[in-house]
Coordinates of C-alpha atoms and ligand atoms in Angstrom, one line a residue:
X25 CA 0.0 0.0 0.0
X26 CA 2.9 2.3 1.0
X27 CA 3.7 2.8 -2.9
X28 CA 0.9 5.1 -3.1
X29 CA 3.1 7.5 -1.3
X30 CA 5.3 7.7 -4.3
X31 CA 8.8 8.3 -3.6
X32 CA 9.0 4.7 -2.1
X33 CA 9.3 2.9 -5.2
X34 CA 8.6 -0.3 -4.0
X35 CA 6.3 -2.7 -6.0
X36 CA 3.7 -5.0 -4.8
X37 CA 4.9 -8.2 -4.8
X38 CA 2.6 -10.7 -7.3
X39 CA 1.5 -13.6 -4.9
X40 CA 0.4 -17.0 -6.0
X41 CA -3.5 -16.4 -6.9
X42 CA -5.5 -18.5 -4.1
X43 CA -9.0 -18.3 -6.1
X44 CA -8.5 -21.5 -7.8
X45 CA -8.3 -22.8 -4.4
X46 CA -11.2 -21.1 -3.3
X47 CA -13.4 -24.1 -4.4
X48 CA -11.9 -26.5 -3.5
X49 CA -13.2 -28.6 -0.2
X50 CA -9.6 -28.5 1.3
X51 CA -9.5 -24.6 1.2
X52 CA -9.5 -23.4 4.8
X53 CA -11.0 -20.2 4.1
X54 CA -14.4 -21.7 2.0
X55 CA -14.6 -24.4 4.9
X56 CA -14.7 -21.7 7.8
X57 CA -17.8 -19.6 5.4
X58 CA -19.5 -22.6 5.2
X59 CA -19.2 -24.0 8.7
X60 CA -19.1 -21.2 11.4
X61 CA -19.3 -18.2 8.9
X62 CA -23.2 -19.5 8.3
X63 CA -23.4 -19.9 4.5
X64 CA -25.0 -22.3 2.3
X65 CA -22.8 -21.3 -0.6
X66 CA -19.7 -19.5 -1.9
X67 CA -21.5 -17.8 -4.7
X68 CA -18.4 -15.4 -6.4
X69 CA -14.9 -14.7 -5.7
X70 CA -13.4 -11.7 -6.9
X71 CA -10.3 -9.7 -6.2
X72 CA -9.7 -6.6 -4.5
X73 CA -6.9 -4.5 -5.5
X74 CA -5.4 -1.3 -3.4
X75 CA -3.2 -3.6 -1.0
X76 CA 0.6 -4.3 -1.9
X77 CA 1.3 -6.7 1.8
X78 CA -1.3 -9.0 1.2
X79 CA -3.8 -10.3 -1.2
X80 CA -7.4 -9.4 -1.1
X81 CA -10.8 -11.2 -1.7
X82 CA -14.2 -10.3 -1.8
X83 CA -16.3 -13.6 -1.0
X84 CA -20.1 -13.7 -2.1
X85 CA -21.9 -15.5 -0.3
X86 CA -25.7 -16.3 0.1
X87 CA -24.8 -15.0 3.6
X88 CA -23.8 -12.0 2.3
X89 CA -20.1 -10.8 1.5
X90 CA -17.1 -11.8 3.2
X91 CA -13.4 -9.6 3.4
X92 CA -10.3 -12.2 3.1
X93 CA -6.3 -10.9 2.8
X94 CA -4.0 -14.1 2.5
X95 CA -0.6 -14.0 2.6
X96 CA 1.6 -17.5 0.9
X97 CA 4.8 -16.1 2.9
X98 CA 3.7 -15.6 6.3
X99 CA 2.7 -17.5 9.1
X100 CA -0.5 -16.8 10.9
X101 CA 1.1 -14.1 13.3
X102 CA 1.0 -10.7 11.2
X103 CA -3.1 -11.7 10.9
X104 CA -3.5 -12.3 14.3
X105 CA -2.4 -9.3 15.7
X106 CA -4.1 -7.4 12.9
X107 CA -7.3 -9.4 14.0
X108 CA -6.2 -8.7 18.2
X109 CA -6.3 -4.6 17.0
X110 CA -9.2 -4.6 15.1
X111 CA -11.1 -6.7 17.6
X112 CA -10.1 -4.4 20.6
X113 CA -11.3 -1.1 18.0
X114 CA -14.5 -2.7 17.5
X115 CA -15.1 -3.3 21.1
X116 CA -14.9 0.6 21.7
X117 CA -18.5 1.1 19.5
X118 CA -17.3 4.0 18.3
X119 CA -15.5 4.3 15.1
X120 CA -16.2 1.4 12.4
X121 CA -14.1 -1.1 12.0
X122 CA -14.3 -4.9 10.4
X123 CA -15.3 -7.5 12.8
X124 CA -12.2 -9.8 12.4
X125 CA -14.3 -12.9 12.1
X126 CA -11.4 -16.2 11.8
X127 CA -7.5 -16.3 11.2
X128 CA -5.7 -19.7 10.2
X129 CA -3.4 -21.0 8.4
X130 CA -3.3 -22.3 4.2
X131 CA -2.4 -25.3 3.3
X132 CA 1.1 -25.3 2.0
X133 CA 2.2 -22.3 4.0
X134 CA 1.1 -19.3 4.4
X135 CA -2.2 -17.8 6.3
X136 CA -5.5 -15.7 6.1
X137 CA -7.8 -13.8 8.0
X138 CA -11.6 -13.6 7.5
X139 CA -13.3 -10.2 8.4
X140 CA -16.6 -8.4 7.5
X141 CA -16.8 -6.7 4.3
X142 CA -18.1 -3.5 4.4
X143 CA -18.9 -1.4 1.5
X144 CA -17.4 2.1 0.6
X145 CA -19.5 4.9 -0.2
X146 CA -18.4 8.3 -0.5
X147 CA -16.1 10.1 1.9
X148 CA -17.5 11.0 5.4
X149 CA -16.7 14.2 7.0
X150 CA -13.2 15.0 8.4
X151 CA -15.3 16.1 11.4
X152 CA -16.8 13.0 11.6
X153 CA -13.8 11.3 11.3
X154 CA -12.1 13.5 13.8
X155 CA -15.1 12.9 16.4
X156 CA -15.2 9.1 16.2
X157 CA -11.4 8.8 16.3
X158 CA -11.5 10.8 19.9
X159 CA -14.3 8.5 20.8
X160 CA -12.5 5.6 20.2
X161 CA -9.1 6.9 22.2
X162 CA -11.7 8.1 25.0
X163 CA -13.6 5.2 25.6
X164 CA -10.5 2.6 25.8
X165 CA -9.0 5.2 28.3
X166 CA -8.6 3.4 31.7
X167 CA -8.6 -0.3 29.2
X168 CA -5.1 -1.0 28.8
X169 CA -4.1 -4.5 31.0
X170 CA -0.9 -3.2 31.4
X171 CA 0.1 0.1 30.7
X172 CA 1.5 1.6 27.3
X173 CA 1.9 -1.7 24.4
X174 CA -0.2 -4.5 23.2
X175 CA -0.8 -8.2 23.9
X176 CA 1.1 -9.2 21.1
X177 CA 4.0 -7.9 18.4
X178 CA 2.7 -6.8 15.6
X179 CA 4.0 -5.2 12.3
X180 CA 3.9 -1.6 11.0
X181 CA 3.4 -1.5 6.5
X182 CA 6.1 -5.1 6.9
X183 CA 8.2 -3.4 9.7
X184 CA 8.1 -5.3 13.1
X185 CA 6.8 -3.0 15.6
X186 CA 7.5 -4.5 19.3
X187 CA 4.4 -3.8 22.1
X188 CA 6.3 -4.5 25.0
X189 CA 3.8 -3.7 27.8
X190 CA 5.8 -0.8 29.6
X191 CA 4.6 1.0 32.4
X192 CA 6.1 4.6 31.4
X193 CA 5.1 6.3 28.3
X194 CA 8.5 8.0 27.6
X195 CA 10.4 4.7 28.4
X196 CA 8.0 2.8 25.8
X197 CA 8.2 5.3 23.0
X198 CA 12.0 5.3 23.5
X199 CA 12.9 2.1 23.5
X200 CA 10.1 0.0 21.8
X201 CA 9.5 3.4 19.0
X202 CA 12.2 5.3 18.2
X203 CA 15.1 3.2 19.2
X204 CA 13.9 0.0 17.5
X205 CA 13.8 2.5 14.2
X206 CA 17.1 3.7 14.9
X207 CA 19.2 0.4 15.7
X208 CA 16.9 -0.8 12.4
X209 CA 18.4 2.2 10.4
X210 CA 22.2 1.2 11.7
X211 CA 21.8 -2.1 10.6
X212 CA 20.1 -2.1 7.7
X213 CA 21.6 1.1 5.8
X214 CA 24.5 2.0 8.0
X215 CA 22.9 5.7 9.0
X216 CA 25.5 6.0 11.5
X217 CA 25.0 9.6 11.9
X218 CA 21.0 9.6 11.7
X219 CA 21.9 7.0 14.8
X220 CA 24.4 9.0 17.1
X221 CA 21.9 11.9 16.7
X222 CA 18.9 10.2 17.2
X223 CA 20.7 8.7 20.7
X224 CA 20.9 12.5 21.6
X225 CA 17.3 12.8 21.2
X226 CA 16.2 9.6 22.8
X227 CA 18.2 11.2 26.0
X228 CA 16.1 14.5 25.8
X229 CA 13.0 12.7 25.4
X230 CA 11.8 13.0 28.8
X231 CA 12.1 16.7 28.7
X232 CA 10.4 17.1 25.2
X233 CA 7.3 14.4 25.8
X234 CA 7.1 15.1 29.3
X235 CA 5.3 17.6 31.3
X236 CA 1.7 16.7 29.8
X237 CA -0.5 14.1 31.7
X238 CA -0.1 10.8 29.3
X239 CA -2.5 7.8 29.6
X240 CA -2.6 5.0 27.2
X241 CA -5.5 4.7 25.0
X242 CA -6.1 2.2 21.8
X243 CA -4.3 3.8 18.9
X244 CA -4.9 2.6 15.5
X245 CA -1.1 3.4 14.9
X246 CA -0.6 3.7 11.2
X247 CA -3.6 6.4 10.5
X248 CA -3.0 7.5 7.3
X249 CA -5.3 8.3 4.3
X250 CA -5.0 5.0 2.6
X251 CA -6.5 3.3 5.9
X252 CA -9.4 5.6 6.2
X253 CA -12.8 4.8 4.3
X254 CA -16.5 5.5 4.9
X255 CA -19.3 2.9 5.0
X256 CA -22.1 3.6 2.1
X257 CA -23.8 5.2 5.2
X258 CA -21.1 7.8 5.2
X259 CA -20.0 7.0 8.2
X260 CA -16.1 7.1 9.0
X261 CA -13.9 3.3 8.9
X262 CA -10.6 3.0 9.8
X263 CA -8.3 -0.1 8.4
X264 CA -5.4 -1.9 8.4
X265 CA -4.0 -1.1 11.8
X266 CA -1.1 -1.6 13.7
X267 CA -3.0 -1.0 17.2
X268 CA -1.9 -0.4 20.7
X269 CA -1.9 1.8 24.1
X270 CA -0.4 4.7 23.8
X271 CA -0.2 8.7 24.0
X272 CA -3.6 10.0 22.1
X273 CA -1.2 12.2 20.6
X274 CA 1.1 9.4 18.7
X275 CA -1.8 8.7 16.6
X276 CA -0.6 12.0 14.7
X277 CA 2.7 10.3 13.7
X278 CA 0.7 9.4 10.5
X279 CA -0.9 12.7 9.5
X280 CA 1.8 13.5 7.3
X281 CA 0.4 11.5 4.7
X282 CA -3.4 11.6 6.1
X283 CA -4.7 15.1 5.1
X284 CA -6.7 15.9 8.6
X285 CA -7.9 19.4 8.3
X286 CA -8.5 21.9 10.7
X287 CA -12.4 20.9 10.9
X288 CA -10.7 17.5 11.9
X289 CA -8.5 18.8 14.5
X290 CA -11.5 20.9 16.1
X291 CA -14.3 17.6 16.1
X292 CA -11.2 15.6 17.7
X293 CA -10.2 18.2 20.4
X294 CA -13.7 18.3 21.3
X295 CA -13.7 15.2 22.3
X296 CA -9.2 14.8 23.5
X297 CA -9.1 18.4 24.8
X298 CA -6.1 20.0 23.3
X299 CA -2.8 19.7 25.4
X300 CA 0.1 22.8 25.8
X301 CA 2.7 21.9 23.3
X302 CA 0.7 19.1 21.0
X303 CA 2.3 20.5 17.5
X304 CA 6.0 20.4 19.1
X305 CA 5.2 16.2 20.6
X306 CA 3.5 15.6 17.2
X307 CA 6.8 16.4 15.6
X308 CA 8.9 13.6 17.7
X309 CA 5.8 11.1 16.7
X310 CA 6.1 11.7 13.4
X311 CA 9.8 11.2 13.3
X312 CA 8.9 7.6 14.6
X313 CA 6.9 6.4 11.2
X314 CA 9.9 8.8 9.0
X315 CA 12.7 6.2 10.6
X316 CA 10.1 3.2 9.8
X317 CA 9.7 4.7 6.0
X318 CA 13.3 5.0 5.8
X319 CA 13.5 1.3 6.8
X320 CA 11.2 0.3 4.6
X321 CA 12.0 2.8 1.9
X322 CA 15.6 3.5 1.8
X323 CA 17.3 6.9 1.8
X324 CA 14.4 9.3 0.4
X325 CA 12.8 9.4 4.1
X326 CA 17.0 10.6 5.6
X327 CA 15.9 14.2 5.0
X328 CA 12.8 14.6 6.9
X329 CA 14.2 12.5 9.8
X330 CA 17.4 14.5 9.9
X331 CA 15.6 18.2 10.3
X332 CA 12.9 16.8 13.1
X333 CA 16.3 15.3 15.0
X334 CA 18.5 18.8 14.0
X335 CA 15.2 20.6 15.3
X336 CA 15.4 19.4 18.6
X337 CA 19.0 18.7 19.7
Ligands
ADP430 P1 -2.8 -4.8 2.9 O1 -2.9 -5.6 4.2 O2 -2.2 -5.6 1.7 O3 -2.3 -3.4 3.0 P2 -5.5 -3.6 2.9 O4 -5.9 -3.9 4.3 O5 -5.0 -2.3 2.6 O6 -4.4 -4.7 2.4 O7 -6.7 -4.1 2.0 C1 -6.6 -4.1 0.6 C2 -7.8 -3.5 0.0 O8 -9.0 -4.0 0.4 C3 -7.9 -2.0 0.2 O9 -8.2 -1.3 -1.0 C4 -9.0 -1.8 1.2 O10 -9.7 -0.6 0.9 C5 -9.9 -3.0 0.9 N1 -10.5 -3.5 2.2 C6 -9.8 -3.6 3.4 N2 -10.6 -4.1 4.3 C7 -11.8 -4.3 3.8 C8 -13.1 -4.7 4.3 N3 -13.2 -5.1 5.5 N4 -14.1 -4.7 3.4 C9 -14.0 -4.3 2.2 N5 -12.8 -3.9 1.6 C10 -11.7 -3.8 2.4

């Protein structure tokens, strides 16, 4: 999906088609719509295009349509976790999200998950959008188990992203955010200097996220336009996420490439009130998912991470 962002260059990788197998009695997928999922009969499979991790199928059904992604590389895992965020979403009632309905595995390697389909209609309003999204981090305030990360790993476009359940916000977004990134970017490319920088912001972190009350709340964690729909009701969806609990204010990190407008901002702050020095924290979240797109993308992202990092030490 992230080659809609254009600099990236990266291709979707062509996967094995799984249709054919979509008939056949063995397929997991057709077995679990016509045993728990409640149909009769697969009546259609078609493809839907738009993703670039996975492969996506629209199932019609005389149960009415079902959403599958499969994946012919990866084990059940990445699904899981995707179904663990979008379940703990739609528990909040508040913004739409897929039920996640069944994850498993395909025979001959490689897994699937099994969520509602909904049908787009036309864009909702960014003030809708901005209302439900606050409604969703208000109502799992006070929800976390354990503090600030998630009951599993889970994976953010194909970058690991590590949950660790931590019980300070700082120390979480330090080590399990930004430092992951960094270490990542020393490995992988060798951005020795984008590192040894970077350290020096990690050790001012405390005074530049601190001094602002912080409770976790259920982030979807990679907010951005390309995971934002609206139901044929109009009514705002958010997909794909890369959940957990954190700062309301890390679910920003994304807006870079999610064009919220100001009629966003003011529907959300209704709901989150507005905290002293939000534009200056936003800046460090963003500078979490620049580091993950220069993992994932290669040196085009240096630039922006660079001047947030030269900004602030
Ligand atoms: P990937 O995991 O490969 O990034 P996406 O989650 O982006 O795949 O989904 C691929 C396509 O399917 C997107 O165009 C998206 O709009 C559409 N889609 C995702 N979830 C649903 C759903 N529950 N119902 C209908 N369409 C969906």
């Amino acid at each position: 999906k992230r080659s809609l962002l254009g600099e990236s260059g990266i291709k979707c990788r062509p996967q094995q088609n799984i249709i054919a197998m979509a008939t056949a009695s063995k397929d997991p997928v057709t077995e679990w719509i016509l045993g728990e999922g409640g149909a009769m009969k697969v009546l259609r499979t078609s493809s839907v295009g738009g993703g670039c991790i996975n492969v996506a199928y629209k199932y019609d059904t005389d149960a009415g349509p079902f959403f599958v992604k499969s994946n012919r590389s990866t084990g059940p895992a990445m699904f899981e976790a995707e179904a663990a965020g979008l379940e703990k979403m739609w528990e909040t009632k508040t913004i739409r999200v897929p039920k996640p309905l069944k994850v498993g595995t395909l025979p001959g390697g490689g897994s699937f998950i099994i969520m509602e389909f909904i049908e787009f209609g036309s864009r909702s309003s960014q003030a809708d959008l901005g209302r439900a999204l606050g409604e969703m981090h208000k109502a799992s305030t006070g929800q976390s188990p354990h503090g600030f990360g998630f009951f599993m790993d889970n994976t953010i476009g194909s970058t690991h992203q590590p949950n660790t359940w931590t019980s300070d916000w700082v120390d979480f977004f330090r080590e399990h955010r930004l430092g992951f990134q960094l270490d990542l970017a020393r490995r992988q490319y060798a951005e020795n200097t984008l590192y040894e920088k970077g350290q020096k912001l990690l050790a001012k972190l405390p005074e530049l996220l601190g001094g602002v009350e912080v409770a976790p709340v259920l982030l979807h964690g990679d907010l951005w336009s390309g995971n934002v729909a609206s139901d044929k009701d109009g009514r705002p969806v958010i997909l794909d996420p890369a959940c957990y609990y954190g700062h309301s204010e890390a679910e920003f990190g994304m807006s870079w490439c999610a064009g919220f407008n100001s009629s966003f901002y003011e529907a959300y702050h209704k709901v989150i009130p507005k905290q002293p020095g939000f534009e200056r924290r936003v800046e460090i979240y963003k500078l979490y998912h620049y580091l993950n797109h220069l993992n994932l993308f290669g040196s085009g992202y240096r630039g922006s991470c660079m001047s947030i990092i030269d900004k602030f030490v």
